[in-house]
Amino acid sequence: MEDTLTGDTSDEVHLKYLLHSTRVLVRDFGCQNRPSVPEEVTGH
């Protein structure tokens, strides 16, 4: 897979953007179960 958004190859960078996108979707879709989405990548 090629990252054309950031040009970065780091897994940590990809996970950072994935977590951000997930938080936005949880907020904007008004998820009723209020899932816990970490602010940053840990344990990687």
Backbone as XML, in Angstrom:
<?xml version="1.0"?>
<chain id="A" units="angstrom">
  <residue number="1" name="MET">
    <atom name="N" x="0.845" y="-1.168" z="0.000"/>
    <atom name="CA" x="0.000" y="0.000" z="0.000"/>
    <atom name="C" x="0.899" y="1.243" z="0.000"/>
  </residue>
  <residue number="2" name="GLU">
    <atom name="N" x="0.476" y="2.253" z="-0.732"/>
    <atom name="CA" x="1.242" y="3.482" z="-0.829"/>
    <atom name="C" x="0.464" y="4.625" z="-0.188"/>
  </residue>
  <residue number="3" name="ASP">
    <atom name="N" x="1.120" y="5.378" z="0.687"/>
    <atom name="CA" x="0.499" y="6.510" z="1.361"/>
    <atom name="C" x="0.688" y="7.761" z="0.514"/>
  </residue>
  <residue number="4" name="THR">
    <atom name="N" x="-0.356" y="8.176" z="-0.169"/>
    <atom name="CA" x="-0.260" y="9.378" z="-0.994"/>
    <atom name="C" x="-0.680" y="10.626" z="-0.230"/>
  </residue>
  <residue number="5" name="LEU">
    <atom name="N" x="-1.220" y="10.462" z="0.969"/>
    <atom name="CA" x="-1.633" y="11.607" z="1.773"/>
    <atom name="C" x="-0.445" y="12.247" z="2.478"/>
  </residue>
  <residue number="6" name="THR">
    <atom name="N" x="0.312" y="11.447" z="3.207"/>
    <atom name="CA" x="1.435" y="12.001" z="3.965"/>
    <atom name="C" x="2.784" y="11.646" z="3.362"/>
  </residue>
  <residue number="7" name="GLY">
    <atom name="N" x="2.838" y="10.601" z="2.538"/>
    <atom name="CA" x="4.108" y="10.153" z="1.988"/>
    <atom name="C" x="4.975" y="9.453" z="3.014"/>
  </residue>
  <residue number="8" name="ASP">
    <atom name="N" x="4.432" y="9.226" z="4.197"/>
    <atom name="CA" x="5.186" y="8.611" z="5.280"/>
    <atom name="C" x="5.008" y="7.097" z="5.247"/>
  </residue>
  <residue number="9" name="THR">
    <atom name="N" x="6.017" y="6.378" z="5.708"/>
    <atom name="CA" x="5.927" y="4.915" z="5.739"/>
    <atom name="C" x="5.787" y="4.375" z="7.155"/>
  </residue>
  <residue number="10" name="SER">
    <atom name="N" x="5.750" y="5.253" z="8.140"/>
    <atom name="CA" x="5.691" y="4.854" z="9.541"/>
    <atom name="C" x="4.295" y="4.356" z="9.923"/>
  </residue>
  <residue number="11" name="ASP">
    <atom name="N" x="4.251" y="3.187" z="10.568"/>
    <atom name="CA" x="2.971" y="2.669" z="11.057"/>
    <atom name="C" x="2.351" y="3.620" z="12.070"/>
  </residue>
  <residue number="12" name="GLU">
    <atom name="N" x="3.200" y="4.224" z="12.906"/>
    <atom name="CA" x="2.700" y="5.130" z="13.951"/>
    <atom name="C" x="1.957" y="6.329" z="13.346"/>
  </residue>
  <residue number="13" name="VAL">
    <atom name="N" x="2.477" y="6.877" z="12.273"/>
    <atom name="CA" x="1.815" y="8.009" z="11.613"/>
    <atom name="C" x="0.471" y="7.565" z="11.055"/>
  </residue>
  <residue number="14" name="HIS">
    <atom name="N" x="0.428" y="6.405" z="10.428"/>
    <atom name="CA" x="-0.833" y="5.907" z="9.873"/>
    <atom name="C" x="-1.859" y="5.666" z="10.975"/>
  </residue>
  <residue number="15" name="LEU">
    <atom name="N" x="-1.424" y="5.095" z="12.090"/>
    <atom name="CA" x="-2.333" y="4.856" z="13.208"/>
    <atom name="C" x="-2.824" y="6.167" z="13.816"/>
  </residue>
  <residue number="16" name="LYS">
    <atom name="N" x="-1.967" y="7.171" z="13.863"/>
    <atom name="CA" x="-2.361" y="8.480" z="14.387"/>
    <atom name="C" x="-3.526" y="9.047" z="13.569"/>
  </residue>
  <residue number="17" name="TYR">
    <atom name="N" x="-3.412" y="8.996" z="12.252"/>
    <atom name="CA" x="-4.476" y="9.517" z="11.386"/>
    <atom name="C" x="-5.733" y="8.652" z="11.461"/>
  </residue>
  <residue number="18" name="LEU">
    <atom name="N" x="-5.566" y="7.355" z="11.611"/>
    <atom name="CA" x="-6.709" y="6.461" z="11.756"/>
    <atom name="C" x="-7.469" y="6.761" z="13.051"/>
  </residue>
  <residue number="19" name="LEU">
    <atom name="N" x="-6.741" y="6.959" z="14.146"/>
    <atom name="CA" x="-7.391" y="7.302" z="15.415"/>
    <atom name="C" x="-8.120" y="8.640" z="15.322"/>
  </residue>
  <residue number="20" name="HIS">
    <atom name="N" x="-7.499" y="9.598" z="14.676"/>
    <atom name="CA" x="-8.150" y="10.909" z="14.515"/>
    <atom name="C" x="-9.451" y="10.765" z="13.722"/>
  </residue>
  <residue number="21" name="SER">
    <atom name="N" x="-9.392" y="10.034" z="12.633"/>
    <atom name="CA" x="-10.590" y="9.823" z="11.805"/>
    <atom name="C" x="-11.684" y="9.115" z="12.591"/>
  </residue>
  <residue number="22" name="THR">
    <atom name="N" x="-11.294" y="8.153" z="13.405"/>
    <atom name="CA" x="-12.256" y="7.421" z="14.222"/>
    <atom name="C" x="-12.917" y="8.341" z="15.231"/>
  </residue>
  <residue number="23" name="ARG">
    <atom name="N" x="-12.134" y="9.199" z="15.889"/>
    <atom name="CA" x="-12.707" y="10.142" z="16.855"/>
    <atom name="C" x="-13.697" y="11.085" z="16.181"/>
  </residue>
  <residue number="24" name="VAL">
    <atom name="N" x="-13.376" y="11.556" z="14.986"/>
    <atom name="CA" x="-14.275" y="12.454" z="14.250"/>
    <atom name="C" x="-15.581" y="11.742" z="13.924"/>
  </residue>
  <residue number="25" name="LEU">
    <atom name="N" x="-15.495" y="10.501" z="13.462"/>
    <atom name="CA" x="-16.709" y="9.750" z="13.133"/>
    <atom name="C" x="-17.563" y="9.480" z="14.368"/>
  </residue>
  <residue number="26" name="VAL">
    <atom name="N" x="-16.925" y="9.118" z="15.475"/>
    <atom name="CA" x="-17.664" y="8.870" z="16.715"/>
    <atom name="C" x="-18.407" y="10.148" z="17.125"/>
  </residue>
  <residue number="27" name="ARG">
    <atom name="N" x="-17.726" y="11.268" z="17.062"/>
    <atom name="CA" x="-18.336" y="12.547" z="17.434"/>
    <atom name="C" x="-19.460" y="12.947" z="16.466"/>
  </residue>
  <residue number="28" name="ASP">
    <atom name="N" x="-19.166" y="12.928" z="15.173"/>
    <atom name="CA" x="-20.127" y="13.420" z="14.194"/>
    <atom name="C" x="-21.332" y="12.503" z="13.995"/>
  </residue>
  <residue number="29" name="PHE">
    <atom name="N" x="-21.137" y="11.212" z="14.198"/>
    <atom name="CA" x="-22.260" y="10.282" z="14.061"/>
    <atom name="C" x="-23.051" y="10.149" z="15.352"/>
  </residue>
  <residue number="30" name="GLY">
    <atom name="N" x="-22.539" y="10.750" z="16.432"/>
    <atom name="CA" x="-23.254" y="10.709" z="17.706"/>
    <atom name="C" x="-23.415" y="9.293" z="18.239"/>
  </residue>
  <residue number="31" name="CYS">
    <atom name="N" x="-22.334" y="8.531" z="18.248"/>
    <atom name="CA" x="-22.391" y="7.140" z="18.714"/>
    <atom name="C" x="-22.985" y="7.060" z="20.116"/>
  </residue>
  <residue number="32" name="GLN">
    <atom name="N" x="-24.038" y="6.297" z="20.263"/>
    <atom name="CA" x="-24.757" y="6.175" z="21.522"/>
    <atom name="C" x="-23.979" y="5.425" z="22.596"/>
  </residue>
  <residue number="33" name="ASN">
    <atom name="N" x="-23.136" y="4.484" z="22.192"/>
    <atom name="CA" x="-22.403" y="3.689" z="23.185"/>
    <atom name="C" x="-21.103" y="4.338" z="23.635"/>
  </residue>
  <residue number="34" name="ARG">
    <atom name="N" x="-20.805" y="5.516" z="23.117"/>
    <atom name="CA" x="-19.633" y="6.307" z="23.498"/>
    <atom name="C" x="-18.346" y="5.484" z="23.566"/>
  </residue>
  <residue number="35" name="PRO">
    <atom name="N" x="-17.902" y="4.945" z="22.439"/>
    <atom name="CA" x="-16.686" y="4.135" z="22.450"/>
    <atom name="C" x="-15.473" y="4.966" z="22.877"/>
  </residue>
  <residue number="36" name="SER">
    <atom name="N" x="-14.562" y="4.329" z="23.555"/>
    <atom name="CA" x="-13.338" y="4.981" z="23.993"/>
    <atom name="C" x="-12.289" y="4.864" z="22.888"/>
  </residue>
  <residue number="37" name="VAL">
    <atom name="N" x="-11.927" y="6.004" z="22.315"/>
    <atom name="CA" x="-10.921" y="6.029" z="21.261"/>
    <atom name="C" x="-9.711" y="6.785" z="21.805"/>
  </residue>
  <residue number="38" name="PRO">
    <atom name="N" x="-8.546" y="6.139" z="21.867"/>
    <atom name="CA" x="-7.356" y="6.790" z="22.431"/>
    <atom name="C" x="-6.990" y="8.077" z="21.682"/>
  </residue>
  <residue number="39" name="GLU">
    <atom name="N" x="-6.379" y="8.992" z="22.404"/>
    <atom name="CA" x="-5.907" y="10.246" z="21.809"/>
    <atom name="C" x="-4.616" y="10.047" z="21.013"/>
  </residue>
  <residue number="40" name="GLU">
    <atom name="N" x="-3.801" y="9.073" z="21.440"/>
    <atom name="CA" x="-2.545" y="8.834" z="20.752"/>
    <atom name="C" x="-2.219" y="7.348" z="20.711"/>
  </residue>
  <residue number="41" name="VAL">
    <atom name="N" x="-1.297" y="7.006" z="19.843"/>
    <atom name="CA" x="-0.883" y="5.623" z="19.678"/>
    <atom name="C" x="-0.017" y="5.229" z="20.873"/>
  </residue>
  <residue number="42" name="THR">
    <atom name="N" x="-0.380" y="4.100" z="21.508"/>
    <atom name="CA" x="0.410" y="3.603" z="22.630"/>
    <atom name="C" x="0.696" y="2.124" z="22.433"/>
  </residue>
  <residue number="43" name="GLY">
    <atom name="N" x="1.759" y="1.658" z="23.032"/>
    <atom name="CA" x="2.097" y="0.247" z="22.986"/>
    <atom name="C" x="2.491" y="-0.251" z="21.613"/>
  </residue>
  <residue number="44" name="HIS">
    <atom name="N" x="2.952" y="0.630" z="20.784"/>
    <atom name="CA" x="3.336" y="0.230" z="19.422"/>
    <atom name="C" x="4.804" y="0.033" z="19.335"/>
  </residue>
</chain>
